[in-house]
PDB file of C-alpha atoms in Angstrom:
ATOM      1  CA  MET A   1      11.311   0.936  -3.989  1.00 91.00           C
ATOM      2  CA  VAL A   2       8.422  -1.109  -6.018  1.00 98.00           C
ATOM      3  CA  GLN A   3       6.351  -2.249  -3.608  1.00 98.00           C
ATOM      4  CA  VAL A   4       3.380  -4.952  -4.120  1.00 98.00           C
ATOM      5  CA  CYS A   5       0.586  -4.330  -2.991  1.00 98.00           C
ATOM      6  CA  VAL A   6      -1.014  -8.229  -3.163  1.00 98.00           C
ATOM      7  CA  ASN A   7      -4.519  -8.003  -2.928  1.00 98.00           C
ATOM      8  CA  GLY A   8      -6.431  -5.346  -0.866  1.00 97.00           C
ATOM      9  CA  ALA A   9      -9.858  -5.401   0.355  1.00 97.00           C
ATOM     10  CA  ARG A  10     -10.637  -6.636  -2.456  1.00 97.00           C
ATOM     11  CA  GLY A  11     -12.654 -10.530  -3.085  1.00 96.00           C
ATOM     12  CA  SER A  12     -13.535 -13.425  -5.413  1.00 95.00           C
ATOM     13  CA  THR A  13     -15.834 -11.051  -7.383  1.00 95.00           C
ATOM     14  CA  ASP A  14     -13.222  -9.350  -8.786  1.00 96.00           C
ATOM     15  CA  GLY A  15     -11.922 -12.974 -10.480  1.00 96.00           C
ATOM     16  CA  ALA A  16      -9.379 -15.295  -9.288  1.00 95.00           C
ATOM     17  CA  ALA A  17      -6.209 -13.957 -10.338  1.00 97.00           C
ATOM     18  CA  VAL A  18      -6.815 -12.157  -7.027  1.00 98.00           C
ATOM     19  CA  PRO A  19      -4.906 -14.092  -3.932  1.00 98.00           C
ATOM     20  CA  LEU A  20      -7.188 -14.465  -0.686  1.00 97.00           C
ATOM     21  CA  SER A  21      -5.778 -17.914   1.569  1.00 97.00           C
ATOM     22  CA  PRO A  22      -2.623 -17.143   2.856  1.00 98.00           C
ATOM     23  CA  GLN A  23      -1.249 -19.660   1.108  1.00 98.00           C
ATOM     24  CA  ALA A  24      -2.309 -18.161  -2.254  1.00 98.00           C
ATOM     25  CA  VAL A  25      -1.501 -14.492  -1.033  1.00 98.00           C
ATOM     26  CA  ALA A  26       2.133 -16.249   0.195  1.00 98.00           C
ATOM     27  CA  ASP A  27       2.375 -18.121  -3.535  1.00 98.00           C
ATOM     28  CA  SER A  28       1.248 -14.646  -5.383  1.00 98.00           C
ATOM     29  CA  ALA A  29       3.814 -12.396  -2.402  1.00 98.00           C
ATOM     30  CA  ALA A  30       6.794 -14.158  -3.894  1.00 98.00           C
ATOM     31  CA  GLU A  31       6.401 -14.824  -7.627  1.00 98.00           C
ATOM     32  CA  ALA A  32       6.168 -10.381  -7.097  1.00 98.00           C
ATOM     33  CA  VAL A  33       9.028 -10.987  -5.577  1.00 98.00           C
ATOM     34  CA  ALA A  34      10.795 -12.764  -7.518  1.00 98.00           C
ATOM     35  CA  ALA A  35       9.604 -10.347 -10.425  1.00 98.00           C
ATOM     36  CA  GLY A  36      11.345  -7.511  -8.826  1.00 98.00           C
ATOM     37  CA  ALA A  37       9.015  -6.603  -6.042  1.00 98.00           C
ATOM     38  CA  THR A  38      11.404  -4.873  -3.376  1.00 98.00           C
ATOM     39  CA  ASP A  39       8.289  -4.845  -0.669  1.00 98.00           C
ATOM     40  CA  VAL A  40       5.176  -6.915   0.089  1.00 98.00           C
ATOM     41  CA  HIS A  41       1.997  -4.914   1.758  1.00 98.00           C
ATOM     42  CA  VAL A  42      -0.925  -7.274   2.321  1.00 98.00           C
ATOM     43  CA  HIS A  43      -4.912  -7.362   3.232  1.00 98.00           C
ATOM     44  CA  PRO A  44      -5.134 -10.768   5.430  1.00 98.00           C
ATOM     45  CA  LYS A  45      -8.304 -12.162   5.035  1.00 98.00           C
ATOM     46  CA  THR A  46     -11.057 -13.870   7.268  1.00 97.00           C
ATOM     47  CA  PRO A  47     -12.008 -17.684   5.192  1.00 94.00           C
ATOM     48  CA  CYS A  48     -15.372 -16.003   4.321  1.00 93.00           C
ATOM     49  CA  GLY A  49     -12.815 -13.301   2.605  1.00 95.00           C
ATOM     50  CA  GLN A  50     -13.346 -10.376   4.827  1.00 96.00           C
ATOM     51  CA  ASP A  51     -10.391  -7.954   5.680  1.00 98.00           C
ATOM     52  CA  THR A  52      -9.037  -8.807   9.348  1.00 98.00           C
ATOM     53  CA  LEU A  53      -6.497  -7.740  11.944  1.00 98.00           C
ATOM     54  CA  SER A  54      -7.229 -11.240  14.026  1.00 97.00           C
ATOM     55  CA  PRO A  55      -3.831 -11.576  15.382  1.00 98.00           C
ATOM     56  CA  ARG A  56      -5.021 -15.305  14.190  1.00 98.00           C
ATOM     57  CA  VAL A  57      -5.977 -14.804  10.468  1.00 98.00           C
ATOM     58  CA  LEU A  58      -2.058 -12.597  10.410  1.00 98.00           C
ATOM     59  CA  ALA A  59       0.327 -15.052  12.656  1.00 98.00           C
ATOM     60  CA  VAL A  60      -0.287 -17.914  10.021  1.00 98.00           C
ATOM     61  CA  THR A  61      -1.323 -15.307   6.878  1.00 98.00           C
ATOM     62  CA  LEU A  62       3.103 -13.291   7.354  1.00 98.00           C
ATOM     63  CA  GLU A  63       3.983 -17.217   8.010  1.00 98.00           C
ATOM     64  CA  ALA A  64       3.236 -18.436   5.167  1.00 98.00           C
ATOM     65  CA  ILE A  65       4.636 -14.977   3.532  1.00 98.00           C
ATOM     66  CA  ARG A  66       7.719 -15.474   5.048  1.00 98.00           C
ATOM     67  CA  ALA A  67       8.397 -19.410   4.549  1.00 98.00           C
ATOM     68  CA  GLN A  68       8.065 -18.326   1.379  1.00 97.00           C
ATOM     69  CA  VAL A  69       9.439 -14.406   0.504  1.00 97.00           C
ATOM     70  CA  PRO A  70      13.046 -14.295   0.972  1.00 89.00           C
ATOM     71  CA  ALA A  71      14.635 -12.167   3.770  1.00 89.00           C
ATOM     72  CA  PRO A  72      15.421  -9.065   4.537  1.00 95.00           C
ATOM     73  CA  VAL A  73      12.190  -8.089   2.166  1.00 98.00           C
ATOM     74  CA  PRO A  74      10.159  -6.340   3.848  1.00 98.00           C
ATOM     75  CA  VAL A  75       6.051  -7.860   5.349  1.00 98.00           C
ATOM     76  CA  GLY A  76       2.760  -4.933   5.296  1.00 98.00           C
ATOM     77  CA  VAL A  77       0.008  -5.524   6.518  1.00 98.00           C
ATOM     78  CA  THR A  78      -3.428  -2.821   6.197  1.00 98.00           C
ATOM     79  CA  THR A  79      -5.155  -1.736   9.928  1.00 98.00           C
ATOM     80  CA  GLY A  80      -7.896  -0.141   7.708  1.00 97.00           C
ATOM     81  CA  ALA A  81     -10.674   0.553   9.655  1.00 97.00           C
ATOM     82  CA  TRP A  82     -13.243  -0.837   7.762  1.00 96.00           C
ATOM     83  CA  ALA A  83     -11.284  -4.532   8.959  1.00 97.00           C
ATOM     84  CA  GLU A  84     -12.080  -3.618  12.954  1.00 96.00           C
ATOM     85  CA  PRO A  85     -14.545   0.179  12.402  1.00 95.00           C
ATOM     86  CA  ASP A  86     -13.878   1.070  15.797  1.00 97.00           C
ATOM     87  CA  PRO A  87     -10.319   2.676  16.722  1.00 96.00           C
ATOM     88  CA  ALA A  88     -10.125   1.385  20.728  1.00 97.00           C
ATOM     89  CA  ALA A  89     -10.807  -2.040  19.739  1.00 97.00           C
ATOM     90  CA  ARG A  90      -8.289  -1.374  16.360  1.00 97.00           C
ATOM     91  CA  ALA A  91      -5.921  -0.880  18.821  1.00 98.00           C
ATOM     92  CA  ALA A  92      -6.140  -3.566  21.106  1.00 98.00           C
ATOM     93  CA  ARG A  93      -6.057  -6.287  18.179  1.00 98.00           C
ATOM     94  CA  ILE A  94      -2.725  -4.291  16.529  1.00 98.00           C
ATOM     95  CA  ARG A  95      -2.046  -5.168  20.930  1.00 98.00           C
ATOM     96  CA  GLY A  96      -2.029  -8.641  20.245  1.00 98.00           C
ATOM     97  CA  TRP A  97      -0.468 -10.088  17.322  1.00 98.00           C
ATOM     98  CA  THR A  98       1.322 -12.874  18.135  1.00 98.00           C
ATOM     99  CA  VAL A  99       3.246 -12.349  15.171  1.00 98.00           C
ATOM    100  CA  LEU A 100       4.535  -8.782  13.741  1.00 98.00           C
ATOM    101  CA  PRO A 101       4.563  -7.658  10.467  1.00 98.00           C
ATOM    102  CA  ASP A 102       7.229  -5.378   9.312  1.00 98.00           C
ATOM    103  CA  HIS A 103       5.359  -1.630   9.218  1.00 98.00           C
ATOM    104  CA  ALA A 104       1.750  -1.526   8.853  1.00 98.00           C
ATOM    105  CA  SER A 105      -0.450   1.578   6.958  1.00 98.00           C
ATOM    106  CA  VAL A 106      -2.982   3.674   9.278  1.00 98.00           C
ATOM    107  CA  ASN A 107      -4.876   5.843   6.743  1.00 98.00           C
ATOM    108  CA  TRP A 108      -4.508   9.311   8.928  1.00 98.00           C
ATOM    109  CA  HIS A 109      -8.092  10.668   6.912  1.00 98.00           C
ATOM    110  CA  GLU A 110      -9.734   7.931   9.748  1.00 98.00           C
ATOM    111  CA  PRO A 111     -10.764   8.357  13.416  1.00 96.00           C
ATOM    112  CA  GLY A 112      -8.162   6.953  15.767  1.00 96.00           C
ATOM    113  CA  ALA A 113      -5.215   7.238  13.293  1.00 98.00           C
ATOM    114  CA  GLU A 114      -3.182   8.550  16.274  1.00 97.00           C
ATOM    115  CA  GLU A 115      -4.198   6.389  18.531  1.00 97.00           C
ATOM    116  CA  VAL A 116      -3.485   3.177  16.378  1.00 98.00           C
ATOM    117  CA  ALA A 117      -0.060   4.757  15.163  1.00 98.00           C
ATOM    118  CA  ALA A 118       0.635   4.494  18.174  1.00 98.00           C
ATOM    119  CA  ALA A 119      -0.042   1.703  19.105  1.00 98.00           C
ATOM    120  CA  LEU A 120       2.120   0.075  16.555  1.00 98.00           C
ATOM    121  CA  ILE A 121       4.449   1.822  17.655  1.00 98.00           C
ATOM    122  CA  GLU A 122       4.753   0.536  20.794  1.00 98.00           C
ATOM    123  CA  ARG A 123       5.314  -3.322  19.515  1.00 98.00           C
ATOM    124  CA  GLY A 124       8.122  -1.983  16.696  1.00 98.00           C
ATOM    125  CA  VAL A 125       5.631  -1.582  13.975  1.00 98.00           C
ATOM    126  CA  GLY A 126       6.956   0.560  11.257  1.00 98.00           C
ATOM    127  CA  VAL A 127       4.284   2.487  10.079  1.00 98.00           C
ATOM    128  CA  GLU A 128       2.806   3.831   7.248  1.00 98.00           C
ATOM    129  CA  ALA A 129       0.910   7.016   7.298  1.00 98.00           C
ATOM    130  CA  GLY A 130      -1.367   6.838   4.526  1.00 98.00           C
ATOM    131  CA  LEU A 131      -2.516  10.480   2.972  1.00 98.00           C
ATOM    132  CA  TRP A 132      -5.267   9.884   0.814  1.00 98.00           C
ATOM    133  CA  SER A 133      -6.626  13.096  -2.187  1.00 98.00           C
ATOM    134  CA  GLY A 134      -8.962  14.489  -1.360  1.00 96.00           C
ATOM    135  CA  THR A 135      -8.957  14.245   2.984  1.00 98.00           C
ATOM    136  CA  ASP A 136      -7.631  15.838   5.262  1.00 97.00           C
ATOM    137  CA  GLY A 137      -5.381  13.586   6.147  1.00 98.00           C
ATOM    138  CA  THR A 138      -2.206  15.474   5.053  1.00 97.00           C
ATOM    139  CA  ALA A 139      -3.438  18.311   7.046  1.00 97.00           C
ATOM    140  CA  ARG A 140      -3.697  15.587  10.136  1.00 97.00           C
ATOM    141  CA  PHE A 141      -0.378  14.116   9.440  1.00 97.00           C
ATOM    142  CA  LEU A 142       1.494  17.203   9.506  1.00 96.00           C
ATOM    143  CA  ARG A 143      -0.110  18.906  12.964  1.00 96.00           C
ATOM    144  CA  SER A 144       1.040  15.138  14.419  1.00 97.00           C
ATOM    145  CA  PRO A 145       3.279  14.751  16.889  1.00 97.00           C
ATOM    146  CA  LEU A 146       3.615  10.810  15.428  1.00 97.00           C
ATOM    147  CA  ALA A 147       5.130  12.125  12.095  1.00 97.00           C
ATOM    148  CA  PRO A 148       8.768  12.379  12.640  1.00 96.00           C
ATOM    149  CA  ARG A 149       8.298   8.621  13.640  1.00 97.00           C
ATOM    150  CA  VAL A 150       6.245   6.804  10.872  1.00 98.00           C
ATOM    151  CA  LEU A 151       8.513   4.760   8.611  1.00 98.00           C
ATOM    152  CA  ARG A 152       7.219   6.467   5.561  1.00 98.00           C
ATOM    153  CA  VAL A 153       4.556   8.216   3.933  1.00 98.00           C
ATOM    154  CA  LEU A 154       2.147   6.771   1.504  1.00 98.00           C
ATOM    155  CA  ALA A 155       0.569   9.398  -1.617  1.00 98.00           C
ATOM    156  CA  GLU A 156      -2.242   8.276  -2.272  1.00 98.00           C
ATOM    157  CA  VAL A 157      -4.579   9.380  -4.832  1.00 98.00           C
ATOM    158  CA  THR A 158      -7.479   8.885  -5.690  1.00 98.00           C
ATOM    159  CA  ASP A 159      -8.722  10.685  -8.213  1.00 98.00           C
ATOM    160  CA  THR A 160      -9.253   7.403 -10.581  1.00 98.00           C
ATOM    161  CA  ASP A 161      -9.388   9.257 -13.884  1.00 98.00           C
ATOM    162  CA  PRO A 162      -6.290   9.200 -16.032  1.00 98.00           C
ATOM    163  CA  ALA A 163      -6.716  12.756 -17.212  1.00 98.00           C
ATOM    164  CA  THR A 164      -6.628  14.237 -14.325  1.00 98.00           C
ATOM    165  CA  ALA A 165      -5.076  12.110 -11.513  1.00 98.00           C
ATOM    166  CA  ARG A 166      -1.473  13.136 -12.106  1.00 98.00           C
ATOM    167  CA  ASP A 167      -2.765  16.355 -11.287  1.00 98.00           C
ATOM    168  CA  SER A 168      -4.701  15.044  -8.163  1.00 98.00           C
ATOM    169  CA  ALA A 169      -0.866  13.850  -7.523  1.00 98.00           C
ATOM    170  CA  ARG A 170       0.815  16.919  -8.037  1.00 98.00           C
ATOM    171  CA  ALA A 171      -1.429  18.527  -5.541  1.00 98.00           C
ATOM    172  CA  LEU A 172      -2.005  16.167  -3.035  1.00 98.00           C
ATOM    173  CA  LEU A 173       2.533  15.986  -3.098  1.00 98.00           C
ATOM    174  CA  SER A 174       2.393  19.966  -2.673  1.00 98.00           C
ATOM    175  CA  GLY A 175       0.894  19.469   0.057  1.00 97.00           C
ATOM    176  CA  ILE A 176       2.335  16.486   2.307  1.00 97.00           C
ATOM    177  CA  GLY A 177       5.517  18.935   0.735  1.00 97.00           C
ATOM    178  CA  ALA A 178       8.597  17.713   3.720  1.00 94.00           C
ATOM    179  CA  ALA A 179       6.013  15.231   4.850  1.00 93.00           C
ATOM    180  CA  GLY A 180       7.615  15.638   7.784  1.00 87.00           C
ATOM    181  CA  GLY A 181      11.226  14.033   7.429  1.00 93.00           C
ATOM    182  CA  ARG A 182      10.444  10.671   5.757  1.00 97.00           C
ATOM    183  CA  PRO A 183      10.185   9.262   2.293  1.00 97.00           C
ATOM    184  CA  VAL A 184       7.360   9.359   0.485  1.00 98.00           C
ATOM    185  CA  LEU A 185       6.071   6.301  -1.982  1.00 98.00           C
ATOM    186  CA  LEU A 186       3.557   7.511  -4.960  1.00 98.00           C
ATOM    187  CA  HIS A 187       0.666   5.522  -6.110  1.00 98.00           C
ATOM    188  CA  GLY A 188      -3.026   5.595  -7.801  1.00 98.00           C
ATOM    189  CA  GLU A 189      -5.435   3.767  -8.298  1.00 98.00           C
ATOM    190  CA  GLU A 190      -7.536   2.136 -10.521  1.00 98.00           C
ATOM    191  CA  ASP A 191      -7.793   3.353 -14.062  1.00 98.00           C
ATOM    192  CA  GLY A 192      -5.355   6.506 -12.120  1.00 98.00           C
ATOM    193  CA  THR A 193      -2.661   3.424 -10.708  1.00 98.00           C
ATOM    194  CA  TRP A 194       0.253   4.112 -14.118  1.00 98.00           C
ATOM    195  CA  PRO A 195      -0.358   7.868 -15.313  1.00 98.00           C
ATOM    196  CA  VAL A 196       0.611   8.098 -10.807  1.00 98.00           C
ATOM    197  CA  LEU A 197       3.296   5.450 -11.370  1.00 98.00           C
ATOM    198  CA  ARG A 198       4.588   7.402 -14.462  1.00 98.00           C
ATOM    199  CA  LEU A 199       4.827  10.668 -13.060  1.00 98.00           C
ATOM    200  CA  ALA A 200       6.391   9.017  -9.273  1.00 98.00           C
ATOM    201  CA  GLY A 201       9.238   7.613 -12.178  1.00 98.00           C
ATOM    202  CA  ARG A 202       9.741  11.017 -13.044  1.00 97.00           C
ATOM    203  CA  LEU A 203      10.183  12.146  -9.705  1.00 97.00           C
ATOM    204  CA  GLY A 204      11.872   9.685  -8.752  1.00 97.00           C
ATOM    205  CA  LEU A 205       9.738   8.458  -5.615  1.00 98.00           C
ATOM    206  CA  PRO A 206       9.750   4.875  -4.802  1.00 98.00           C
ATOM    207  CA  THR A 207       5.643   3.225  -5.917  1.00 98.00           C
ATOM    208  CA  ARG A 208       3.617   0.343  -5.581  1.00 98.00           C
ATOM    209  CA  ILE A 209       1.703  -1.903  -7.404  1.00 98.00           C
ATOM    210  CA  GLY A 210      -0.928  -4.789  -7.070  1.00 98.00           C
ATOM    211  CA  LEU A 211      -3.905  -6.110  -8.074  1.00 98.00           C
ATOM    212  CA  GLU A 212      -5.260  -3.974  -4.849  1.00 98.00           C
ATOM    213  CA  ASP A 213      -5.013  -0.816  -6.876  1.00 98.00           C
ATOM    214  CA  THR A 214      -5.512  -2.088 -10.628  1.00 98.00           C
ATOM    215  CA  LEU A 215      -7.149  -5.356 -12.479  1.00 98.00           C
ATOM    216  CA  ARG A 216      -4.810  -3.685 -15.716  1.00 98.00           C
ATOM    217  CA  LEU A 217      -1.692  -3.529 -17.570  1.00 98.00           C
ATOM    218  CA  PRO A 218      -0.738  -0.607 -19.007  1.00 98.00           C
ATOM    219  CA  ASP A 219      -2.512  -1.568 -22.594  1.00 97.00           C
ATOM    220  CA  GLY A 220      -5.862  -2.450 -20.818  1.00 97.00           C
ATOM    221  CA  ARG A 221      -5.409  -6.228 -20.591  1.00 98.00           C
ATOM    222  CA  ARG A 222      -6.736  -8.151 -17.692  1.00 98.00           C
ATOM    223  CA  ALA A 223      -3.351  -8.966 -15.711  1.00 98.00           C
ATOM    224  CA  ALA A 224      -3.036 -12.262 -14.763  1.00 98.00           C
ATOM    225  CA  SER A 225      -1.033 -12.034 -12.123  1.00 98.00           C
ATOM    226  CA  ASN A 226       0.417  -9.367  -9.705  1.00 98.00           C
ATOM    227  CA  ALA A 227       3.742 -10.227 -10.811  1.00 98.00           C
ATOM    228  CA  GLU A 228       2.836  -9.105 -14.536  1.00 98.00           C
ATOM    229  CA  LEU A 229       1.483  -6.281 -12.783  1.00 98.00           C
ATOM    230  CA  VAL A 230       5.335  -5.883 -11.026  1.00 98.00           C
ATOM    231  CA  ALA A 231       6.814  -6.593 -14.035  1.00 98.00           C
ATOM    232  CA  ALA A 232       4.851  -3.954 -16.432  1.00 98.00           C
ATOM    233  CA  ALA A 233       5.073  -1.612 -13.246  1.00 98.00           C
ATOM    234  CA  SER A 234       9.256  -1.662 -13.410  1.00 98.00           C
ATOM    235  CA  ALA A 235       9.982  -1.246 -17.184  1.00 97.00           C
ATOM    236  CA  GLU A 236       6.594   1.842 -16.706  1.00 97.00           C
ATOM    237  CA  TRP A 237       8.814   3.347 -14.143  1.00 97.00           C
ATOM    238  CA  THR A 238      12.315   3.442 -15.469  1.00 97.00           C
ATOM    239  CA  SER A 239      11.287   4.556 -18.679  1.00 96.00           C
ATOM    240  CA  ALA A 240       9.161   7.624 -16.934  1.00 96.00           C
ATOM    241  CA  ARG A 241      12.843   8.158 -14.612  1.00 94.00           C
ATOM    242  CA  ARG A 242      14.863   8.458 -17.773  1.00 92.00           C
ATOM    243  CA  TYR A 243      12.033  11.064 -19.304  1.00 79.00           C
ATOM    244  CA  GLY A 244      11.605  12.879 -16.285  1.00 73.00           C
ATOM    245  CA  CYS A 245      15.364  12.967 -16.216  1.00 56.00           C
ATOM    246  CA  GLY A 246      16.279  14.999 -19.417  1.00 42.00           C
ATOM    247  CA  GLY A 247      14.226  13.623 -21.965  1.00 40.00           C
ATOM    248  CA  ALA A 248      12.726  15.088 -24.712  1.00 36.00           C
ATOM    249  CA  ARG A 249       8.702  16.298 -24.037  1.00 31.00           C
TER     250      ARG A 249
END
């Protein structure tokens, strides 16, 4: 599994390659799927480019993506606290969605994470439990009665130093352990993206890539699109998997 994280919290200052409008997001997602992505994660945006949980914006964005991305590729969204800081209001937004994503990420270190996850489960939306390194999210998740009910765990390595991100990833995975019996997707961000993705390949873990996590290809060049990142990630993951399965060290 390679999930494409299409845009994240990035905006127009991050370059023209980052898709912001529903149509641009849909175009980029479709290209990424054609390049090998098997799952889509997107941050719906207001016309001003801000992340939002608005039912109207969510509906327009999901409909645009599903018009171009063939079924059964799942499409998920964020529920990050920056899009709606008040947990009760965040859960209320979810209950007001008129078009539902296949899944949504919930950052377990954020206030109200369990309330938000419960609202998603009530609506039949899969929950991706975001467990960030350097936070108490893992400990809170492992204590949660909702842990066995999530779709998967997103192990997110926030260490952006390429020299240490891999070790941070191993520490995070060690803390997560059996993850409540749920699948684990491992990914990094910024300069830590590619070392962590290669580790995911060596361990045979699902991963993700996209302009949310990095703007650059493995060789440091600026990526022209999400599709270019997905193609590069598939090659890096496959190569690392061969290395992890018995290649010379």
